[in-house]
């Protein structure tokens, strides 16, 4: 396996002393390829100017580049540029839907359906909304192998449900949602569906039109792009009907003390000076991933997942979580060793994993553990990372006796 011949593109994959760094925390945030770093550097340096406001040439050029990035990010998931809002991340995208569409459309007695595996960012905003309007939250259980149980969802859903919010790929289990079926189930009872795509867009081909979802939220930094920016895609008719969430410059049509009118979507949801540099780097990340191909990336990560699960399965004191075909993520626990201790010792071996509840405490309760260790892969991962992980686990077990 040649790691798609891409490891050299990522300057972050070495330690300060120049040794190989086995980075297995891509589900938290991905390393950045030089192409994205260069795009950000150019935008911050020689090309930098504000957007949408200046009458001078560089501002006009930067505005074109910023809107081209919006078009590129929208195309990456099969959407149109007027359907995509730049946000500070997926968390803000979900909060935007809750505080704009949710407040405008939900009332006392309405219901929201979540699942047991959701990230806190796809739980807490809905709890806040429900408390404010008097709505109720239902929770869809999981199948035995850790997938959202859509048969159970079908039995739970009623005409009282106005929203379904599910993760496309679990950030803990790597289980993949049949998003099209989930959308069909939601629409059958007149509900909208929001898909948290943070873990899906770096790993799977995504076409929001084919999925027929109403909202799709994702971040740039898990997609080999910069931090501080993400996107909300929404169907045009829904987005155009949503009221503004935040007020300020750039989202207005006309302001008087008597009355303010607002810009059309998506601009009405981007108050203030936007993340110009980050948006351009976001577009560059989409270009980088597209040039490799998500089918190839998915196959590459699937091979690494299989290799890792096979190696860990040989150790009878390790419990593996999630389905065999998890997308790029392997979560596990070791009898008698806390994941934090494992993570600390692995760090001494230049292996970086995530240890903790992964912002999914309800799922930890479901699994009956306080935390898990999680190895997650990326474009740059290869079999040497898996071997280093296994060596580090074996050393940890010797230390703990």
PDB file of C-alpha atoms in Angstrom, residues 109-351:
ATOM      1  CA  UNK A 109     -45.702  19.585  20.906  1.00  0.00           C
ATOM      2  CA  UNK A 110     -43.516  19.132  17.835  1.00  0.00           C
ATOM      3  CA  UNK A 111     -40.905  16.386  17.933  1.00  0.00           C
ATOM      4  CA  UNK A 112     -37.270  16.016  16.833  1.00  0.00           C
ATOM      5  CA  UNK A 113     -35.627  12.641  16.169  1.00  0.00           C
ATOM      6  CA  UNK A 114     -31.924  12.155  16.934  1.00  0.00           C
ATOM      7  CA  UNK A 115     -29.897   8.956  17.310  1.00  0.00           C
ATOM      8  CA  UNK A 116     -27.835   7.395  20.076  1.00  0.00           C
ATOM      9  CA  UNK A 117     -24.556   7.950  18.236  1.00  0.00           C
ATOM     10  CA  UNK A 118     -24.767  11.695  17.606  1.00  0.00           C
ATOM     11  CA  UNK A 119     -21.931  14.106  18.335  1.00  0.00           C
ATOM     12  CA  UNK A 120     -22.783  16.702  20.976  1.00  0.00           C
ATOM     13  CA  UNK A 121     -22.962  19.298  18.194  1.00  0.00           C
ATOM     14  CA  UNK A 122     -25.954  17.423  16.793  1.00  0.00           C
ATOM     15  CA  UNK A 123     -27.629  17.060  20.193  1.00  0.00           C
ATOM     16  CA  UNK A 124     -27.194  20.223  22.244  1.00  0.00           C
ATOM     17  CA  UNK A 125     -28.498  22.757  19.656  1.00  0.00           C
ATOM     18  CA  UNK A 126     -31.711  20.718  19.349  1.00  0.00           C
ATOM     19  CA  UNK A 127     -32.068  20.496  23.129  1.00  0.00           C
ATOM     20  CA  UNK A 128     -31.709  24.268  23.364  1.00  0.00           C
ATOM     21  CA  UNK A 129     -34.312  24.726  20.641  1.00  0.00           C
ATOM     22  CA  UNK A 130     -36.682  22.201  22.210  1.00  0.00           C
ATOM     23  CA  UNK A 131     -36.465  23.893  25.597  1.00  0.00           C
ATOM     24  CA  UNK A 132     -37.172  27.256  24.024  1.00  0.00           C
ATOM     25  CA  UNK A 133     -40.230  26.257  21.965  1.00  0.00           C
ATOM     26  CA  UNK A 134     -41.578  23.328  23.993  1.00  0.00           C
ATOM     27  CA  UNK A 135     -40.696  20.614  21.495  1.00  0.00           C
ATOM     28  CA  UNK A 136     -39.795  17.046  22.443  1.00  0.00           C
ATOM     29  CA  UNK A 137     -36.757  14.978  21.471  1.00  0.00           C
ATOM     30  CA  UNK A 138     -36.894  11.290  20.617  1.00  0.00           C
ATOM     31  CA  UNK A 139     -33.827   9.071  20.297  1.00  0.00           C
ATOM     32  CA  UNK A 140     -33.430   6.364  17.667  1.00  0.00           C
ATOM     33  CA  UNK A 141     -31.567   3.249  18.873  1.00  0.00           C
ATOM     34  CA  UNK A 142     -28.696   1.505  17.120  1.00  0.00           C
ATOM     35  CA  UNK A 143     -28.400  -1.902  15.543  1.00  0.00           C
ATOM     36  CA  UNK A 144     -26.204  -4.497  17.226  1.00  0.00           C
ATOM     37  CA  UNK A 145     -23.228  -3.503  15.080  1.00  0.00           C
ATOM     38  CA  UNK A 146     -23.576   0.220  15.778  1.00  0.00           C
ATOM     39  CA  UNK A 147     -25.596   1.639  12.897  1.00  0.00           C
ATOM     40  CA  UNK A 148     -28.575   3.948  13.220  1.00  0.00           C
ATOM     41  CA  UNK A 149     -31.525   1.567  13.180  1.00  0.00           C
ATOM     42  CA  UNK A 150     -33.707   2.929  10.392  1.00  0.00           C
ATOM     43  CA  UNK A 151     -36.357   0.259  10.923  1.00  0.00           C
ATOM     44  CA  UNK A 152     -36.699   1.611  14.470  1.00  0.00           C
ATOM     45  CA  UNK A 153     -36.716   5.168  13.108  1.00  0.00           C
ATOM     46  CA  UNK A 154     -39.589   4.277  10.799  1.00  0.00           C
ATOM     47  CA  UNK A 155     -41.562   2.923  13.761  1.00  0.00           C
ATOM     48  CA  UNK A 156     -40.839   6.019  15.871  1.00  0.00           C
ATOM     49  CA  UNK A 157     -41.607   8.716  13.302  1.00  0.00           C
ATOM     50  CA  UNK A 158     -45.043  10.336  13.317  1.00  0.00           C
ATOM     51  CA  UNK A 159     -46.638  13.411  11.814  1.00  0.00           C
ATOM     52  CA  UNK A 160     -45.590  15.266  14.985  1.00  0.00           C
ATOM     53  CA  UNK A 161     -41.955  14.982  13.951  1.00  0.00           C
ATOM     54  CA  UNK A 162     -40.706  18.088  12.173  1.00  0.00           C
ATOM     55  CA  UNK A 163     -37.004  17.314  12.027  1.00  0.00           C
ATOM     56  CA  UNK A 164     -34.672  14.322  11.863  1.00  0.00           C
ATOM     57  CA  UNK A 165     -30.977  15.004  12.549  1.00  0.00           C
ATOM     58  CA  UNK A 166     -28.544  12.132  11.954  1.00  0.00           C
ATOM     59  CA  UNK A 167     -24.803  11.736  11.412  1.00  0.00           C
ATOM     60  CA  UNK A 168     -23.823  10.464   7.968  1.00  0.00           C
ATOM     61  CA  UNK A 169     -20.790   8.703   9.491  1.00  0.00           C
ATOM     62  CA  UNK A 170     -20.356   8.196  13.235  1.00  0.00           C
ATOM     63  CA  UNK A 171     -17.285   9.951  14.622  1.00  0.00           C
ATOM     64  CA  UNK A 172     -16.841   7.091  17.126  1.00  0.00           C
ATOM     65  CA  UNK A 173     -18.006   3.945  15.353  1.00  0.00           C
ATOM     66  CA  UNK A 174     -17.410   4.849  11.713  1.00  0.00           C
ATOM     67  CA  UNK A 175     -20.813   3.392  10.853  1.00  0.00           C
ATOM     68  CA  UNK A 176     -22.341   4.777   7.656  1.00  0.00           C
ATOM     69  CA  UNK A 177     -25.954   5.914   7.502  1.00  0.00           C
ATOM     70  CA  UNK A 178     -28.189   5.019   4.582  1.00  0.00           C
ATOM     71  CA  UNK A 179     -28.858   8.729   4.231  1.00  0.00           C
ATOM     72  CA  UNK A 180     -31.246   8.438   1.297  1.00  0.00           C
ATOM     73  CA  UNK A 181     -33.475   6.010   3.169  1.00  0.00           C
ATOM     74  CA  UNK A 182     -33.345   8.249   6.244  1.00  0.00           C
ATOM     75  CA  UNK A 183     -34.436  11.199   4.107  1.00  0.00           C
ATOM     76  CA  UNK A 184     -37.281   9.197   2.595  1.00  0.00           C
ATOM     77  CA  UNK A 185     -38.482   8.178   6.063  1.00  0.00           C
ATOM     78  CA  UNK A 186     -38.395  11.773   7.304  1.00  0.00           C
ATOM     79  CA  UNK A 187     -40.198  13.113   4.262  1.00  0.00           C
ATOM     80  CA  UNK A 188     -42.861  10.399   4.503  1.00  0.00           C
ATOM     81  CA  UNK A 189     -44.125  12.026   7.721  1.00  0.00           C
ATOM     82  CA  UNK A 190     -43.569  15.599   6.510  1.00  0.00           C
ATOM     83  CA  UNK A 191     -40.350  16.163   8.468  1.00  0.00           C
ATOM     84  CA  UNK A 192     -37.125  17.790   7.281  1.00  0.00           C
ATOM     85  CA  UNK A 193     -33.796  16.020   7.657  1.00  0.00           C
ATOM     86  CA  UNK A 194     -30.411  17.438   8.579  1.00  0.00           C
ATOM     87  CA  UNK A 195     -27.334  15.310   7.954  1.00  0.00           C
ATOM     88  CA  UNK A 196     -24.103  15.896   9.893  1.00  0.00           C
ATOM     89  CA  UNK A 197     -21.556  15.183   7.199  1.00  0.00           C
ATOM     90  CA  UNK A 198     -18.318  15.993   9.034  1.00  0.00           C
ATOM     91  CA  UNK A 199     -16.934  12.460   8.900  1.00  0.00           C
ATOM     92  CA  UNK A 200     -18.475  11.616   5.528  1.00  0.00           C
ATOM     93  CA  UNK A 201     -17.159  14.310   3.210  1.00  0.00           C
ATOM     94  CA  UNK A 202     -13.463  13.385   3.628  1.00  0.00           C
ATOM     95  CA  UNK A 203     -14.201   9.680   3.080  1.00  0.00           C
ATOM     96  CA  UNK A 204     -17.218   9.093   0.858  1.00  0.00           C
ATOM     97  CA  UNK A 205     -18.640  10.580  -2.334  1.00  0.00           C
ATOM     98  CA  UNK A 206     -21.534  12.829  -1.266  1.00  0.00           C
ATOM     99  CA  UNK A 207     -24.309  14.098  -3.544  1.00  0.00           C
ATOM    100  CA  UNK A 208     -26.880  16.072  -1.583  1.00  0.00           C
ATOM    101  CA  UNK A 209     -29.264  16.071  -4.525  1.00  0.00           C
ATOM    102  CA  UNK A 210     -29.237  12.279  -4.757  1.00  0.00           C
ATOM    103  CA  UNK A 211     -29.554  11.982  -0.964  1.00  0.00           C
ATOM    104  CA  UNK A 212     -32.560  14.351  -1.030  1.00  0.00           C
ATOM    105  CA  UNK A 213     -31.627  15.744   2.391  1.00  0.00           C
ATOM    106  CA  UNK A 214     -32.845  19.197   3.386  1.00  0.00           C
ATOM    107  CA  UNK A 215     -29.739  20.353   5.259  1.00  0.00           C
ATOM    108  CA  UNK A 216     -26.165  19.093   5.130  1.00  0.00           C
ATOM    109  CA  UNK A 217     -23.506  20.410   7.540  1.00  0.00           C
ATOM    110  CA  UNK A 218     -19.752  19.838   7.380  1.00  0.00           C
ATOM    111  CA  UNK A 219     -16.434  21.411   8.289  1.00  0.00           C
ATOM    112  CA  UNK A 220     -13.279  22.213   6.335  1.00  0.00           C
ATOM    113  CA  UNK A 221     -10.656  21.089   8.822  1.00  0.00           C
ATOM    114  CA  UNK A 222     -11.640  17.415   8.631  1.00  0.00           C
ATOM    115  CA  UNK A 223     -11.494  17.709   4.833  1.00  0.00           C
ATOM    116  CA  UNK A 224      -7.789  18.649   4.826  1.00  0.00           C
ATOM    117  CA  UNK A 225      -8.704  22.335   4.897  1.00  0.00           C
ATOM    118  CA  UNK A 226      -8.319  25.112   7.477  1.00  0.00           C
ATOM    119  CA  UNK A 227      -9.962  25.459  10.853  1.00  0.00           C
ATOM    120  CA  UNK A 228     -12.527  28.162  11.543  1.00  0.00           C
ATOM    121  CA  UNK A 229     -14.731  27.530   8.533  1.00  0.00           C
ATOM    122  CA  UNK A 230     -17.404  25.066   7.490  1.00  0.00           C
ATOM    123  CA  UNK A 231     -20.550  25.043   5.437  1.00  0.00           C
ATOM    124  CA  UNK A 232     -24.277  24.593   5.589  1.00  0.00           C
ATOM    125  CA  UNK A 233     -25.932  23.376   2.428  1.00  0.00           C
ATOM    126  CA  UNK A 234     -29.711  23.636   2.288  1.00  0.00           C
ATOM    127  CA  UNK A 235     -32.327  23.265  -0.414  1.00  0.00           C
ATOM    128  CA  UNK A 236     -32.815  26.640  -2.048  1.00  0.00           C
ATOM    129  CA  UNK A 237     -36.492  27.029  -1.204  1.00  0.00           C
ATOM    130  CA  UNK A 238     -35.854  26.237   2.461  1.00  0.00           C
ATOM    131  CA  UNK A 239     -32.817  28.514   2.698  1.00  0.00           C
ATOM    132  CA  UNK A 240     -34.606  31.399   0.999  1.00  0.00           C
ATOM    133  CA  UNK A 241     -37.468  31.158   3.496  1.00  0.00           C
ATOM    134  CA  UNK A 242     -35.213  31.164   6.572  1.00  0.00           C
ATOM    135  CA  UNK A 243     -34.869  34.398   8.560  1.00  0.00           C
ATOM    136  CA  UNK A 244     -31.431  35.825   9.389  1.00  0.00           C
ATOM    137  CA  UNK A 245     -29.724  34.484  12.470  1.00  0.00           C
ATOM    138  CA  UNK A 246     -27.099  37.175  13.118  1.00  0.00           C
ATOM    139  CA  UNK A 247     -27.217  40.830  12.138  1.00  0.00           C
ATOM    140  CA  UNK A 248     -24.481  43.121  10.879  1.00  0.00           C
ATOM    141  CA  UNK A 249     -22.668  44.186   7.784  1.00  0.00           C
ATOM    142  CA  UNK A 250     -22.754  42.241   4.509  1.00  0.00           C
ATOM    143  CA  UNK A 251     -26.114  40.556   5.238  1.00  0.00           C
ATOM    144  CA  UNK A 252     -28.294  43.590   4.594  1.00  0.00           C
ATOM    145  CA  UNK A 253     -30.084  45.141   1.652  1.00  0.00           C
ATOM    146  CA  UNK A 254     -30.969  48.494   3.224  1.00  0.00           C
ATOM    147  CA  UNK A 255     -30.721  49.750   6.787  1.00  0.00           C
ATOM    148  CA  UNK A 256     -32.721  52.583   8.308  1.00  0.00           C
ATOM    149  CA  UNK A 257     -33.714  53.121  11.919  1.00  0.00           C
ATOM    150  CA  UNK A 258     -37.281  52.506  10.837  1.00  0.00           C
ATOM    151  CA  UNK A 259     -36.673  49.213   9.058  1.00  0.00           C
ATOM    152  CA  UNK A 260     -33.938  46.950   7.728  1.00  0.00           C
ATOM    153  CA  UNK A 261     -34.241  44.661   4.742  1.00  0.00           C
ATOM    154  CA  UNK A 262     -31.912  41.757   4.171  1.00  0.00           C
ATOM    155  CA  UNK A 263     -29.754  40.366   1.413  1.00  0.00           C
ATOM    156  CA  UNK A 264     -30.882  37.183  -0.306  1.00  0.00           C
ATOM    157  CA  UNK A 265     -29.587  33.812   0.820  1.00  0.00           C
ATOM    158  CA  UNK A 266     -26.862  32.773   1.326  1.00  0.00           C
ATOM    159  CA  UNK A 267     -25.449  36.242   2.030  1.00  0.00           C
ATOM    160  CA  UNK A 268     -28.084  37.011   4.675  1.00  0.00           C
ATOM    161  CA  UNK A 269     -26.501  34.330   6.861  1.00  0.00           C
ATOM    162  CA  UNK A 270     -22.940  35.678   6.604  1.00  0.00           C
ATOM    163  CA  UNK A 271     -22.927  38.770   8.791  1.00  0.00           C
ATOM    164  CA  UNK A 272     -19.640  40.643   9.083  1.00  0.00           C
ATOM    165  CA  UNK A 273     -16.346  40.220   7.299  1.00  0.00           C
ATOM    166  CA  UNK A 274     -16.163  36.565   6.295  1.00  0.00           C
ATOM    167  CA  UNK A 275     -13.313  34.085   6.669  1.00  0.00           C
ATOM    168  CA  UNK A 276     -11.866  35.063   3.308  1.00  0.00           C
ATOM    169  CA  UNK A 277      -8.552  33.247   3.476  1.00  0.00           C
ATOM    170  CA  UNK A 278     -10.128  30.161   4.984  1.00  0.00           C
ATOM    171  CA  UNK A 279     -12.814  29.985   2.299  1.00  0.00           C
ATOM    172  CA  UNK A 280     -10.219  30.045  -0.454  1.00  0.00           C
ATOM    173  CA  UNK A 281      -8.210  27.333   1.296  1.00  0.00           C
ATOM    174  CA  UNK A 282     -11.445  25.352   1.760  1.00  0.00           C
ATOM    175  CA  UNK A 283     -11.926  25.407  -2.000  1.00  0.00           C
ATOM    176  CA  UNK A 284      -8.326  24.311  -2.496  1.00  0.00           C
ATOM    177  CA  UNK A 285      -8.905  21.363  -0.145  1.00  0.00           C
ATOM    178  CA  UNK A 286     -11.907  20.299  -2.224  1.00  0.00           C
ATOM    179  CA  UNK A 287      -9.750  20.466  -5.353  1.00  0.00           C
ATOM    180  CA  UNK A 288      -7.026  18.378  -3.705  1.00  0.00           C
ATOM    181  CA  UNK A 289      -9.406  15.655  -2.552  1.00  0.00           C
ATOM    182  CA  UNK A 290     -11.285  15.613  -5.853  1.00  0.00           C
ATOM    183  CA  UNK A 291      -8.050  15.145  -7.801  1.00  0.00           C
ATOM    184  CA  UNK A 292      -7.373  11.969  -5.815  1.00  0.00           C
ATOM    185  CA  UNK A 293     -10.976  10.745  -5.921  1.00  0.00           C
ATOM    186  CA  UNK A 294     -13.213   9.853  -3.015  1.00  0.00           C
ATOM    187  CA  UNK A 295     -13.760   6.326  -4.279  1.00  0.00           C
ATOM    188  CA  UNK A 296     -10.000   5.739  -4.071  1.00  0.00           C
ATOM    189  CA  UNK A 297      -9.826   7.387  -0.646  1.00  0.00           C
ATOM    190  CA  UNK A 298     -12.665   5.252   0.683  1.00  0.00           C
ATOM    191  CA  UNK A 299     -11.090   2.051  -0.623  1.00  0.00           C
ATOM    192  CA  UNK A 300      -7.728   3.030   0.861  1.00  0.00           C
ATOM    193  CA  UNK A 301      -9.202   3.731   4.299  1.00  0.00           C
ATOM    194  CA  UNK A 302     -11.332   0.568   4.178  1.00  0.00           C
ATOM    195  CA  UNK A 303      -8.165  -1.489   3.675  1.00  0.00           C
ATOM    196  CA  UNK A 304      -6.511   0.183   6.665  1.00  0.00           C
ATOM    197  CA  UNK A 305      -9.600  -0.339   8.827  1.00  0.00           C
ATOM    198  CA  UNK A 306      -9.666  -4.034   7.936  1.00  0.00           C
ATOM    199  CA  UNK A 307      -5.960  -4.386   8.646  1.00  0.00           C
ATOM    200  CA  UNK A 308      -6.304  -2.642  12.015  1.00  0.00           C
ATOM    201  CA  UNK A 309      -9.364  -4.571  13.112  1.00  0.00           C
ATOM    202  CA  UNK A 310      -7.717  -7.854  12.129  1.00  0.00           C
ATOM    203  CA  UNK A 311      -4.596  -7.008  14.146  1.00  0.00           C
ATOM    204  CA  UNK A 312      -6.519  -5.884  17.231  1.00  0.00           C
ATOM    205  CA  UNK A 313      -8.833  -8.874  17.071  1.00  0.00           C
ATOM    206  CA  UNK A 314      -5.831 -11.111  17.755  1.00  0.00           C
ATOM    207  CA  UNK A 315      -5.593  -9.598  21.242  1.00  0.00           C
ATOM    208  CA  UNK A 316      -8.230 -11.179  23.471  1.00  0.00           C
ATOM    209  CA  UNK A 317      -8.245  -8.278  25.933  1.00  0.00           C
ATOM    210  CA  UNK A 318      -9.354  -5.739  23.301  1.00  0.00           C
ATOM    211  CA  UNK A 319     -12.988  -4.897  22.577  1.00  0.00           C
ATOM    212  CA  UNK A 320     -13.727  -3.485  19.133  1.00  0.00           C
ATOM    213  CA  UNK A 321     -16.709  -1.195  18.605  1.00  0.00           C
ATOM    214  CA  UNK A 322     -18.682  -0.486  15.462  1.00  0.00           C
ATOM    215  CA  UNK A 323     -19.252  -2.417  12.246  1.00  0.00           C
ATOM    216  CA  UNK A 324     -16.613  -4.293  10.303  1.00  0.00           C
ATOM    217  CA  UNK A 325     -16.996  -1.920   7.367  1.00  0.00           C
ATOM    218  CA  UNK A 326     -16.593   1.270   9.399  1.00  0.00           C
ATOM    219  CA  UNK A 327     -15.481   4.253   7.339  1.00  0.00           C
ATOM    220  CA  UNK A 328     -11.951   5.230   8.278  1.00  0.00           C
ATOM    221  CA  UNK A 329     -12.427   4.899  12.062  1.00  0.00           C
ATOM    222  CA  UNK A 330     -11.608   2.131  14.561  1.00  0.00           C
ATOM    223  CA  UNK A 331     -12.659   2.562  18.207  1.00  0.00           C
ATOM    224  CA  UNK A 332     -11.625   0.078  20.874  1.00  0.00           C
ATOM    225  CA  UNK A 333     -10.911  -0.470  24.550  1.00  0.00           C
ATOM    226  CA  UNK A 334      -8.310  -2.582  26.376  1.00  0.00           C
ATOM    227  CA  UNK A 335      -9.188  -4.411  29.566  1.00  0.00           C
ATOM    228  CA  UNK A 336      -7.541  -2.746  32.554  1.00  0.00           C
ATOM    229  CA  UNK A 337      -6.041   0.173  30.613  1.00  0.00           C
ATOM    230  CA  UNK A 338      -7.729   3.561  30.407  1.00  0.00           C
ATOM    231  CA  UNK A 339      -7.676   5.053  26.910  1.00  0.00           C
ATOM    232  CA  UNK A 340      -5.923   8.167  28.240  1.00  0.00           C
ATOM    233  CA  UNK A 341      -3.047   6.031  29.551  1.00  0.00           C
ATOM    234  CA  UNK A 342      -2.839   4.254  26.221  1.00  0.00           C
ATOM    235  CA  UNK A 343      -2.794   7.554  24.366  1.00  0.00           C
ATOM    236  CA  UNK A 344      -0.017   8.915  26.569  1.00  0.00           C
ATOM    237  CA  UNK A 345       2.245   5.901  26.061  1.00  0.00           C
ATOM    238  CA  UNK A 346       1.524   5.805  22.324  1.00  0.00           C
ATOM    239  CA  UNK A 347       2.615   9.430  22.120  1.00  0.00           C
ATOM    240  CA  UNK A 348       6.036   8.336  23.380  1.00  0.00           C
ATOM    241  CA  UNK A 349       6.126   6.076  20.323  1.00  0.00           C
ATOM    242  CA  UNK A 350       5.220   8.971  17.974  1.00  0.00           C
ATOM    243  CA  UNK A 351       1.714   7.580  17.527  1.00  0.00           C
TER     244      UNK A 351
END
